[in-house]
Amino acid sequence: MADEVLTAPLVLEYPFTRTTGPVIGGFLTGLREGVIHGVRRSDGTVMCPPLEYDPITSAPLSELVAVGTVGTVTTWTWNGEPRAQQPFTQPFAWAMITLDGADTPMLHAVFVDSADDMATGMRVEVVWRDKREGHIIDIAGFIPAVASTTGEPGAMPGDVEQIQSVRTSIRMEYTYTPGRALSQYLRAMKDKRILGDTCPETGEVSVPPRGVSSVAGKPTLPELVDLPDTGYIESFNITRVPIKMRPDLTPPYVSAWIVLDGASVGFMGLGMNVEPEDVRVGMRVRAVWKPDDELEMSAQNILGWEPTGEPDEVITDYARVGRIEQGDDQ
Amino acid sequence: MGKERAAVLGVGQTKYDTTYPGSMAGMLREAATNALEMSGKCWDDIDAVIMGKAPDFFEGVMMPEVYLAEALGCVGKPIMRVHTAGSVGGSTACVATSMIQSGVHETVLTIGWEKQSESNAMWALSLPQPFATSVNAGAGGYFSPIIRRYMMMTEAPELIGCMVALKDRKHALNNPYAHLHQPELTFEQVVESPMLWDPIRYSETCPSSDGACAIVLGSEKVAEAHDGPVAWIKGIAMRSESGSFAGRNMVSPAASEACADDVFAQAGIHDRRKEIDAVEMYVPFSWYEPMWLESLGFAEKGQGWKMVEEGATSIDGGDLPVNCSGGVLSSNPIGASGMIRFGEAALQVMGLAGDHQVDGAKTAVGHAYGGAAQYYAMWVVGADK
């Protein structure tokens, strides 16, 4: 369908580095050594996993105590469709497990064949990961405990190196939808057409179209307008050092605000076929398109902007941006 | 409608650094404890906690306010998070103040923080988007074209930005909490520093810092009973605007000017340069000092750079010392940076700014901005009610 809204996957991921402090660091150090710690509150009760501050009095907590590796399920639910990064790939139970010697439960996974094997009150024991590094994933999960397992608290070896920081990778998968106005713009891009939309009050033309006027706070006019692929540079930046996150951009490169002929406001584009030293505010430019057989429904069809060789645009007010000659009374 | 008076009773900070050695919760606790200590208050005295930080992507902790309630003594009390990008520290202090001005609370703890070591703000500010072309990387690439326009508009000498950078780094030497302490730094080194986002040099950008800043605010009744100096809040203001529209003044956005007009009117300030004794303004890239001097009405349009050139903004003999703490150019825990500006302004009028105290400061301004120069927050504080 011609006006169907486009969608695309969007994945964001980053390996965050957490400095732990002594309480969480002590807990993680214990996991590496095969010992699970809780923290003792002033009333003598033990919270596992430990918290840095008392959940009732807000007092700082510091006394780590080893708890057992066997515990009791206090409640549970079945997870029939495990996702990536969950403890098991096969269906499993999420359970609240109070380890022996602790007074609060931890949430973790219990690996059993089916929900029929789960019950509140059942005894479960820790399954350690083969190689432990001082991370919460050192606990692979839990399985039903055999009667002979006591799960006595382990003893920490003396003089171990404390965990001070830990890497936690986060990955989020989105379905990105650019919306109605932008979808029309992207479809037209496949035909090397550039569309903008118009504010019903000021007549301001925005590229890419936004569907709504940020000035009037109203929907833009339903009819999009075709714009030429020429315009001018209203200001620019020259990035002169490599940006770690953008290995695809080789410095020095020019990122410029491009105002198309007929448009009211600019957008950011890459300067091409020009030395950075030769770029000027007001310089006339035209789009450099991908070869026709590589065109997609994407703004990436425009590789960048190159000088046309025409005389520069005359800019009268460097504070203000966009085409402001008409209808601007300030 | 009348407002209750509000005052700053205490300001607490952590040493700003590349990496805070403890946990996020521990970092906030330290700043909050320091603020409580100065205020003479204890956890039980606090009615509510108002916190602010920069976008969640900057640290990858979603809804940190939920996890941090215990660390901030907030069990059983209201907790609220404010979010306005880089200006958040300022707007958070404004929201906390309004909790007292409205008569809802008597004593409020407000706190802003960032642990940049856990993530990479450059990554968070350069997230990919399907279908789109992105040639931008980081905040500098966004602000450099705006600075270029300011330079063309005012025909300011090329090295004004370097003068600001050196001045703020020298100021930072008198602030034990500042991240950057560069006693040997020379003007030549600032000038010769490589261009990052031309026309912005590396030396003209802010560091990536860990840190937290907390402020204890009290009502008039609480402040009157306080044994020690307080900073009376004479005005708070916030404004915002769209990041892109035709005719937008990018150099001095309308929202910035409106925010300043509002806060100075509330405080009864007529001659801004003359009546204000110290300014803590949000200057993450050096050229923003002359730009904000004009936008906030301390200088005529096109004249802000002359104040820099004349040394008017230096604590060493200037008539309008700006960023005596070293400013954002010397410490930038993003979510805290606005709160630090507000807190440092308060310390000046309380007479508690230590080695970077402006002699006899009676009235001071805290300022923050954020997003695509879209969000503004300011307060004016005074030694006298």
XYZ file of C-alpha atoms in Angstrom:
715
model
C 0.000 0.000 0.000
C 1.390 3.354 -1.050
C 0.868 5.230 2.200
C 1.722 2.427 4.543
C 3.990 3.539 7.378
C 7.509 2.135 7.110
C 9.160 0.170 9.894
C 12.707 -1.016 10.546
C 14.525 -2.798 13.341
C 16.577 -0.616 15.682
C 19.060 -2.199 18.066
C 20.759 -0.246 20.801
C 23.426 -1.914 22.871
C 26.269 -0.815 25.082
C 28.647 -2.477 27.559
C 28.162 -0.279 30.622
C 30.864 -0.295 33.291
C 29.593 -0.193 36.881
C 31.753 0.737 39.814
C 30.327 -1.374 42.587
C 31.284 0.059 45.966
C 32.215 -2.307 48.812
C 28.828 -4.004 49.416
C 27.907 -4.999 45.856
C 31.616 -5.525 45.107
C 31.878 -7.836 48.113
C 28.824 -9.805 46.963
C 30.293 -10.218 43.463
C 33.717 -11.163 44.855
C 31.969 -13.888 46.853
C 30.213 -15.217 43.764
C 33.572 -15.583 42.028
C 34.753 -17.690 44.997
C 31.540 -19.728 45.090
C 30.157 -18.041 48.211
C 26.838 -16.171 48.382
C 26.633 -13.215 50.765
C 23.801 -11.319 52.328
C 24.073 -8.143 54.362
C 23.046 -7.869 58.011
C 20.616 -5.156 59.071
C 20.697 -3.546 62.515
C 17.850 -5.821 63.706
C 19.961 -8.873 62.834
C 18.025 -9.935 59.751
C 19.983 -10.746 56.596
C 19.079 -9.492 53.122
C 20.256 -11.516 50.154
C 21.139 -10.204 47.635
C 22.604 -7.402 49.743
C 21.574 -3.753 49.498
C 23.847 -0.816 50.280
C 21.253 1.075 52.305
C 18.629 -0.204 54.710
C 15.235 -0.283 52.979
C 13.469 0.911 56.137
C 15.903 3.130 58.028
C 18.145 4.209 55.100
C 21.195 3.467 57.283
C 24.335 2.425 55.389
C 24.921 -1.334 55.572
C 28.316 -3.022 55.512
C 28.389 -6.380 57.338
C 28.409 -9.136 54.715
C 27.534 -12.621 55.946
C 27.761 -15.854 53.972
C 24.433 -17.628 53.456
C 23.629 -21.116 52.211
C 23.575 -22.300 48.611
C 20.289 -24.125 49.197
C 17.033 -22.318 49.758
C 13.250 -22.453 49.726
C 10.934 -21.305 46.948
C 8.438 -18.823 48.416
C 6.528 -18.203 45.187
C 7.062 -18.815 41.462
C 5.729 -18.481 37.935
C 6.335 -20.359 34.697
C 8.255 -18.854 31.790
C 7.214 -20.828 28.713
C 9.025 -18.663 26.156
C 12.530 -17.760 27.315
C 14.185 -14.816 25.630
C 17.799 -14.240 24.712
C 19.995 -13.425 27.724
C 17.666 -15.202 30.156
C 19.326 -17.887 32.288
C 18.062 -20.910 30.296
C 17.069 -21.453 26.682
C 14.472 -24.124 27.623
C 11.256 -23.135 29.425
C 11.904 -22.635 33.150
C 10.383 -21.148 36.317
C 11.046 -17.730 37.777
C 11.061 -18.126 41.549
C 11.541 -16.115 44.708
C 14.143 -18.111 46.646
C 15.053 -17.500 50.290
C 18.484 -19.003 50.816
C 19.188 -20.699 54.152
C 20.446 -18.052 56.552
C 18.790 -15.195 54.652
C 15.535 -13.447 55.556
C 14.675 -12.022 52.130
C 14.240 -13.859 48.827
C 16.116 -13.355 45.576
C 14.507 -13.686 42.165
C 16.123 -16.350 40.024
C 15.493 -19.140 37.560
C 14.715 -22.754 38.490
C 15.426 -25.292 35.782
C 12.841 -28.099 35.752
C 11.114 -29.963 32.930
C 7.663 -28.532 33.490
C 5.528 -26.418 35.796
C 4.324 -29.672 37.371
C 7.752 -29.995 38.966
C 7.427 -26.632 40.750
C 5.836 -25.990 44.148
C 5.941 -23.273 46.755
C 8.042 -24.557 49.651
C 10.262 -26.760 47.503
C 13.982 -26.840 48.205
C 16.361 -25.722 45.452
C 20.135 -25.459 45.131
C 22.482 -23.214 43.222
C 23.967 -24.241 39.892
C 27.209 -22.354 39.351
C 28.495 -21.325 35.965
C 31.561 -23.322 34.925
C 33.856 -20.325 34.849
C 33.160 -17.637 37.470
C 34.382 -14.063 37.146
C 32.621 -12.060 39.877
C 29.393 -11.237 38.079
C 25.743 -11.924 38.888
C 25.660 -14.420 36.002
C 28.098 -16.606 37.983
C 24.869 -18.080 39.372
C 23.583 -19.996 36.349
C 20.301 -20.769 38.140
C 18.758 -23.262 40.553
C 17.634 -26.884 40.398
C 15.591 -28.964 42.856
C 17.867 -29.879 45.784
C 18.562 -33.481 46.555
C 17.854 -34.323 50.180
C 21.495 -34.960 51.035
C 22.599 -31.473 49.978
C 23.075 -29.223 52.995
C 24.277 -26.126 51.144
C 26.261 -24.920 54.142
C 27.634 -21.390 53.725
C 31.062 -21.514 52.131
C 34.145 -19.866 53.537
C 35.944 -17.106 51.687
C 39.608 -17.712 50.997
C 41.777 -15.112 52.664
C 43.307 -12.177 50.770
C 41.265 -12.296 47.572
C 41.199 -9.454 45.092
C 38.017 -7.421 45.563
C 35.731 -6.745 42.602
C 35.648 -2.970 42.072
C 33.795 -2.731 38.782
C 31.771 -4.939 36.486
C 30.681 -4.856 32.855
C 26.947 -5.129 32.211
C 25.953 -5.186 28.561
C 22.532 -3.881 27.732
C 20.783 -4.620 24.459
C 17.412 -3.252 23.416
C 15.582 -4.165 20.243
C 13.020 -1.750 18.927
C 10.787 -1.587 15.906
C 11.277 1.910 14.585
C 8.396 3.561 12.720
C 9.183 6.906 11.131
C 5.523 7.957 10.996
C 3.204 9.022 8.188
C 4.893 12.211 6.946
C 8.386 10.801 7.102
C 7.295 7.564 5.391
C 6.047 9.582 2.402
C 9.349 11.435 2.317
C 11.336 8.185 2.398
C 9.260 6.611 -0.408
C 9.871 9.669 -2.596
C 13.591 9.395 -1.886
C 13.608 6.164 -3.915
C 12.702 8.313 -6.950
C 15.312 10.990 -6.069
C 12.563 13.359 -4.992
C 12.832 15.483 -1.840
C 9.540 16.276 -0.081
C 8.796 18.867 2.556
C 5.682 19.890 4.448
C 4.123 23.250 5.147
C 2.958 24.977 8.326
C -0.695 26.014 7.886
C -0.089 29.327 9.679
C 3.356 30.585 8.706
C 3.862 28.808 5.378
C 7.180 27.534 6.747
C 8.436 24.504 4.769
C 10.269 21.775 6.693
C 12.548 19.104 5.233
C 12.316 16.314 6.217
C 8.570 16.723 6.762
C 7.474 16.454 10.391
C 3.721 16.091 10.113
C 3.291 18.830 12.656
C 4.401 22.435 12.778
C 6.579 23.104 15.794
C 5.712 26.804 15.569
C 1.926 26.567 15.237
C 1.465 23.305 17.094
C -0.865 22.141 14.338
C -0.751 19.413 11.675
C 1.084 20.476 8.534
C -0.838 20.785 5.251
C -1.776 17.332 3.884
C -0.179 18.013 0.483
C 3.612 17.601 0.590
C 5.728 19.823 -1.645
C 8.576 18.828 -3.989
C 11.830 20.656 -3.418
C 14.931 20.870 -5.636
C 18.137 19.163 -4.550
C 19.982 22.484 -4.362
C 20.422 24.936 -1.516
C 23.055 26.652 0.613
C 25.177 26.081 3.702
C 23.983 28.238 6.569
C 26.739 27.105 8.948
C 29.044 24.147 9.405
C 31.340 22.171 11.664
C 34.634 20.566 10.701
C 35.327 17.426 12.700
C 39.108 17.148 12.714
C 39.742 14.148 14.956
C 38.423 10.594 14.577
C 35.210 9.960 16.521
C 35.430 6.490 18.027
C 31.720 5.848 17.563
C 31.831 6.750 13.860
C 34.620 4.790 12.162
C 32.763 5.354 8.859
C 33.565 9.095 8.887
C 37.173 9.982 8.066
C 38.372 13.312 9.463
C 38.590 16.052 8.560
C 34.989 16.120 7.394
C 32.389 18.852 7.137
C 28.927 18.545 8.669
C 26.811 21.440 7.471
C 23.324 22.807 7.949
C 21.806 22.662 4.453
C 18.829 24.895 3.595
C 17.212 23.725 0.369
C 15.813 26.231 -2.095
C 12.178 26.605 -1.139
C 12.704 25.252 2.396
C 12.542 27.399 5.513
C 14.822 25.478 7.883
C 18.006 23.494 7.503
C 19.121 19.957 8.255
C 22.536 18.415 8.767
C 24.405 16.995 5.764
C 27.919 15.907 4.846
C 30.108 18.240 2.749
C 31.554 16.427 -0.311
C 33.995 17.132 -3.124
C 35.345 20.213 -1.357
C 38.299 20.858 0.930
C 37.102 21.782 4.459
C 39.135 25.016 4.242
C 37.136 26.072 1.189
C 33.690 25.655 2.780
C 31.913 28.951 3.500
C 28.705 30.025 5.181
C 26.371 30.859 2.287
C 28.053 28.444 -0.153
C 25.647 27.028 -2.785
C 25.460 23.212 -2.847
C 23.650 20.365 -4.584
C 22.948 16.783 -3.511
C 25.311 13.953 -4.450
C 23.043 10.948 -4.995
C 23.794 7.246 -4.880
C 23.819 5.521 -8.302
C 20.240 4.968 -9.533
C 20.424 1.178 -9.153
C 21.294 1.559 -5.467
C 18.420 3.860 -4.494
C 16.342 2.776 -1.477
C 13.567 4.230 0.637
C 16.142 6.060 2.729
C 17.643 9.497 3.308
C 20.962 7.720 2.874
C 20.363 7.973 -0.895
C 21.956 11.398 -0.565
C 25.621 10.761 0.119
C 26.400 14.409 0.772
C 26.412 17.922 -0.643
C 28.897 19.418 -3.128
C 29.479 23.031 -4.261
C 27.543 24.176 -7.362
C 29.984 26.973 -8.135
C 27.190 29.590 -8.074
C 27.672 32.891 -6.196
C 27.187 32.581 -2.419
C 23.857 33.214 -0.768
C 23.775 36.580 0.998
C 23.079 36.186 4.715
C 21.866 39.282 6.506
C 21.428 38.059 10.061
C 23.887 35.525 11.443
C 21.940 35.033 14.662
C 18.821 33.757 12.904
C 18.639 30.597 10.859
C 16.582 29.415 7.914
C 14.958 31.525 5.212
C 13.659 34.512 7.131
C 13.453 37.215 4.494
C 9.696 36.886 4.155
C 7.161 37.181 6.893
C 9.745 37.757 9.610
C 9.110 40.989 11.379
C 11.898 40.785 13.937
C -1.070 34.653 44.411
C 1.560 34.909 47.094
C 4.489 32.572 47.347
C 6.222 31.315 50.453
C 9.851 32.325 50.692
C 12.446 29.592 50.185
C 16.133 29.487 51.010
C 19.185 27.298 50.513
C 20.425 25.881 53.823
C 23.137 23.573 52.565
C 25.038 22.506 49.453
C 26.873 19.191 49.181
C 29.170 17.954 46.445
C 31.461 15.053 45.657
C 34.951 15.504 44.226
C 34.355 15.549 40.491
C 36.573 13.071 38.721
C 36.854 10.732 35.751
C 35.612 7.841 37.892
C 33.910 8.017 41.273
C 35.350 5.000 43.091
C 32.070 3.786 44.662
C 28.570 2.920 43.522
C 26.054 5.350 42.081
C 24.031 5.123 45.293
C 27.151 5.774 47.355
C 27.988 8.830 45.280
C 24.542 10.353 45.824
C 24.655 9.514 49.496
C 27.954 11.354 49.883
C 26.649 14.538 48.224
C 23.382 14.399 50.178
C 25.182 13.797 53.475
C 27.455 16.791 52.809
C 24.436 18.996 52.061
C 22.637 17.827 55.218
C 25.727 18.513 57.276
C 25.949 22.126 56.080
C 22.214 22.600 56.604
C 22.251 21.211 60.133
C 19.371 18.928 59.148
C 19.049 15.172 59.433
C 17.279 12.653 57.212
C 14.107 12.797 59.320
C 13.815 16.547 58.697
C 13.496 16.040 54.935
C 9.899 16.093 53.651
C 10.597 15.090 50.036
C 13.409 14.354 47.584
C 13.449 15.911 44.104
C 16.105 14.425 41.850
C 17.301 14.963 38.327
C 19.716 13.383 35.934
C 20.456 13.382 32.224
C 18.882 10.834 29.823
C 18.833 7.191 30.985
C 20.981 6.171 28.001
C 23.827 8.195 29.455
C 24.247 5.573 32.183
C 21.988 2.746 31.107
C 20.061 2.710 34.393
C 16.355 2.949 33.743
C 14.335 4.792 36.389
C 17.268 5.166 38.812
C 15.023 7.100 41.193
C 13.353 3.803 42.123
C 16.622 2.174 43.128
C 18.013 5.241 44.880
C 15.215 6.009 47.356
C 16.851 4.168 50.282
C 20.228 5.816 49.682
C 18.525 9.213 49.909
C 16.554 8.563 53.078
C 13.358 8.729 51.108
C 11.544 5.661 52.409
C 7.922 6.580 52.992
C 8.362 10.061 51.501
C 7.569 11.603 48.129
C 10.264 11.201 45.496
C 10.131 12.801 42.071
C 12.452 12.871 39.090
C 12.793 15.868 36.775
C 14.129 15.547 33.250
C 15.157 18.384 30.921
C 18.361 17.071 29.286
C 21.521 19.026 30.234
C 19.619 21.749 32.069
C 18.118 19.164 34.404
C 20.179 20.101 37.470
C 18.816 23.626 37.256
C 15.208 22.698 36.591
C 15.340 20.121 39.389
C 16.369 22.831 41.856
C 13.555 25.031 40.486
C 10.965 22.282 40.981
C 12.257 21.628 44.493
C 12.012 25.347 45.271
C 8.446 25.481 44.015
C 7.573 22.661 46.433
C 8.397 25.086 49.237
C 7.077 28.242 47.557
C 3.728 26.500 47.117
C 3.575 25.655 50.808
C 3.460 21.903 50.171
C 6.730 21.144 52.006
C 8.957 22.826 54.602
C 12.295 21.135 53.929
C 13.291 19.505 50.650
C 16.413 17.679 49.493
C 17.225 18.093 45.814
C 20.020 16.288 43.990
C 21.469 15.909 40.497
C 24.164 13.493 39.362
C 25.922 11.722 36.550
C 28.339 8.854 36.399
C 29.812 9.338 32.961
C 32.407 6.639 33.632
C 29.670 3.998 33.394
C 28.814 4.874 29.826
C 29.762 7.232 27.060
C 27.674 10.336 26.484
C 29.120 10.617 22.988
C 27.563 7.236 22.189
C 24.254 8.220 23.757
C 24.203 11.449 21.737
C 25.018 9.684 18.463
C 22.444 6.885 18.427
C 21.730 5.544 14.949
C 18.300 5.907 13.395
C 16.992 3.803 10.524
C 16.407 5.504 7.155
C 18.376 8.555 8.239
C 21.814 9.950 7.538
C 23.767 10.972 10.595
C 26.985 12.919 10.222
C 26.931 14.180 13.747
C 28.956 12.837 16.637
C 28.528 14.303 20.072
C 27.320 17.656 21.332
C 30.275 19.631 19.935
C 29.304 18.841 16.355
C 25.879 20.315 17.060
C 27.047 23.490 18.798
C 30.048 24.313 16.607
C 27.984 25.755 13.697
C 26.110 27.964 16.188
C 29.389 29.243 17.615
C 30.590 29.894 14.061
C 27.508 32.061 13.470
C 28.199 33.999 16.685
C 31.798 34.608 15.610
C 30.673 35.865 12.191
C 27.916 38.014 13.642
C 30.079 39.771 16.237
C 33.428 39.653 14.406
C 34.883 38.627 17.755
C 38.635 37.958 17.848
C 39.367 34.298 17.159
C 40.931 33.551 20.546
C 38.127 34.789 22.835
C 37.087 31.178 23.432
C 40.613 30.299 24.499
C 40.593 33.175 26.989
C 37.399 31.777 28.563
C 38.879 28.289 28.725
C 42.041 29.466 30.469
C 40.082 31.683 32.883
C 37.761 28.848 33.959
C 40.661 26.394 34.405
C 42.450 28.981 36.571
C 39.274 29.492 38.588
C 39.065 25.718 39.082
C 42.404 25.725 40.905
C 40.611 27.406 43.820
C 37.819 24.817 43.938
C 38.806 21.518 45.575
C 35.767 19.770 44.026
C 36.678 20.663 40.410
C 37.585 17.777 38.110
C 40.343 19.512 36.135
C 43.218 20.984 38.109
C 45.828 22.177 35.627
C 48.104 24.606 37.484
C 50.717 24.642 34.714
C 48.262 25.364 31.881
C 49.289 28.320 29.670
C 47.366 30.359 27.132
C 49.659 29.019 24.405
C 48.746 25.437 25.326
C 45.048 26.272 25.157
C 45.515 27.872 21.726
C 47.692 25.065 20.380
C 45.296 22.353 21.532
C 43.940 20.424 18.514
C 40.720 21.438 16.826
C 38.040 18.864 17.603
C 34.893 20.343 16.173
C 36.369 23.319 14.316
C 36.028 26.134 15.504
C 36.018 24.355 18.909
C 39.392 23.246 20.238
C 39.808 20.282 22.572
C 40.877 22.720 25.305
C 37.591 24.611 24.867
C 35.413 21.596 25.707
C 34.280 20.165 29.032
C 35.594 16.950 30.597
C 33.528 13.793 31.209
C 32.995 13.607 34.938
C 31.416 11.545 37.686
C 29.781 13.450 40.487
C 26.716 14.549 42.397
C 25.510 17.841 43.851
C 22.775 18.120 46.477
C 20.999 21.124 47.953
C 18.844 21.320 51.102
C 16.072 23.900 50.768
C 13.920 25.259 53.571
C 10.885 27.464 54.034
C 11.175 30.909 55.609
C 10.354 29.441 59.013
C 13.009 26.752 58.660
C 15.575 29.214 57.298
C 14.963 31.712 60.108
C 15.625 28.972 62.660
C 18.833 27.938 60.885
C 22.056 28.631 62.736
C 24.267 29.809 59.893
C 24.151 31.641 56.579
C 21.394 30.910 54.067
C 20.833 31.930 50.448
C 17.380 33.432 49.899
C 15.852 32.447 46.580
C 14.719 35.675 44.891
C 13.435 34.129 41.695
C 13.233 30.892 39.700
C 12.397 30.551 36.011
C 12.277 27.871 33.337
C 11.582 28.137 29.611
C 11.730 25.885 26.554
C 11.359 26.114 22.799
C 11.475 23.922 19.695
C 14.963 23.028 18.525
C 14.365 24.006 14.909
C 12.098 26.504 13.166
C 12.579 29.210 10.573
C 13.950 32.422 11.975
C 15.009 30.755 15.206
C 17.693 32.765 16.898
C 20.161 29.964 17.543
C 22.775 32.253 19.061
C 20.416 33.751 21.626
C 17.223 31.674 21.672
C 14.009 33.467 22.614
C 13.471 30.989 25.474
C 16.832 31.948 26.963
C 16.038 35.664 26.890
C 12.532 35.100 28.275
C 13.898 32.956 31.114
C 16.385 35.684 32.063
C 13.774 38.463 31.832
C 11.435 36.502 34.078
C 13.944 35.611 36.772
C 15.454 39.110 36.967
C 11.990 40.690 37.148
C 11.091 38.396 40.058
C 14.310 39.362 41.822
C 13.806 43.080 41.153
C 17.089 43.339 39.250
C 17.260 46.307 36.854
C 20.914 46.728 35.936
C 22.000 43.128 35.609
C 25.719 43.661 35.272
C 25.849 46.122 38.139
C 23.518 44.412 40.603
C 24.754 40.837 40.198
C 27.950 39.965 42.070
C 28.657 36.471 40.748
C 27.327 34.262 37.951
C 27.488 30.511 37.559
C 26.431 29.886 33.972
C 26.330 26.715 31.905
C 29.328 26.945 29.567
C 30.210 23.489 28.187
C 32.032 25.035 25.206
C 34.062 28.181 25.905
C 32.321 30.458 23.388
C 29.056 30.054 25.261
C 30.301 32.472 27.919
C 30.158 35.563 25.666
C 27.013 34.179 24.006
C 25.170 33.815 27.315
C 26.509 37.151 28.628
C 24.550 38.729 25.781
C 21.548 36.443 25.918
C 21.093 36.887 29.678
C 21.392 40.669 29.358
C 24.747 41.243 31.047
C 26.102 42.727 27.805
C 24.633 44.442 24.765
C 24.204 42.288 21.671
C 27.548 41.761 19.991
C 29.482 43.026 23.029
C 29.751 39.922 25.229
C 33.187 38.977 23.908
C 34.533 42.375 24.967
C 33.740 41.570 28.602
C 35.839 38.430 28.231
C 38.649 40.345 26.549
C 38.628 43.002 29.296
C 38.758 40.373 32.037
C 35.375 41.458 33.411
C 34.379 37.843 34.046
C 37.488 36.849 36.000
C 37.398 36.550 39.782
C 40.726 38.310 39.667
C 39.578 41.912 39.313
C 36.508 41.468 37.118
C 33.285 43.290 37.956
C 31.086 40.286 36.980
C 32.973 37.111 37.921
C 31.618 34.160 35.927
C 32.112 30.538 36.957
C 34.433 31.090 39.902
C 34.073 27.364 40.584
C 35.721 26.559 37.251
C 32.342 25.950 35.650
C 31.257 23.157 33.338
C 34.567 23.550 31.463
C 36.316 22.157 34.565
C 33.732 19.572 35.754
C 30.861 18.047 33.802
C 28.816 15.347 35.503
C 25.989 16.225 33.077
C 22.929 15.654 35.243
C 24.598 17.484 38.132
C 26.134 20.345 36.167
C 23.079 22.600 36.385
C 22.630 21.888 40.102
C 26.312 22.734 40.665
C 25.734 26.127 39.010
C 22.769 26.746 41.313
C 24.595 25.452 44.387
C 27.760 27.436 43.687
C 25.697 30.615 43.244
C 24.138 29.936 46.667
C 27.543 29.314 48.275
C 28.722 32.699 47.000
C 25.967 34.653 48.758
C 26.286 32.457 51.875
C 29.964 33.399 51.986
C 30.895 29.714 51.939
C 32.622 29.447 48.547
C 36.052 29.080 50.165
C 39.036 30.019 48.030
C 36.835 30.963 45.083
C 34.644 33.298 47.145
C 33.807 36.638 45.511
C 34.388 39.195 48.253
C 31.132 40.488 49.672
C 28.891 38.753 47.137
C 25.265 39.581 47.975
C 23.398 38.536 44.844
C 24.269 35.680 42.475
C 22.805 33.855 39.492
C 22.696 30.134 38.697
C 21.986 29.168 35.079
C 21.621 25.971 33.064
C 20.653 25.032 29.513
C 20.068 21.760 27.749
C 19.016 19.856 24.641
C 19.505 21.686 21.351
C 19.800 24.897 23.463
C 16.073 24.352 24.083
C 15.670 24.161 27.847
C 16.559 26.908 30.305
C 16.554 27.141 34.076
C 17.780 29.993 36.272
C 17.649 31.243 39.794
C 18.716 34.412 41.548
C 19.841 34.037 45.162
C 20.641 36.716 47.694
C 22.244 37.070 51.098
C 19.349 39.259 52.212
C 15.703 38.346 52.304
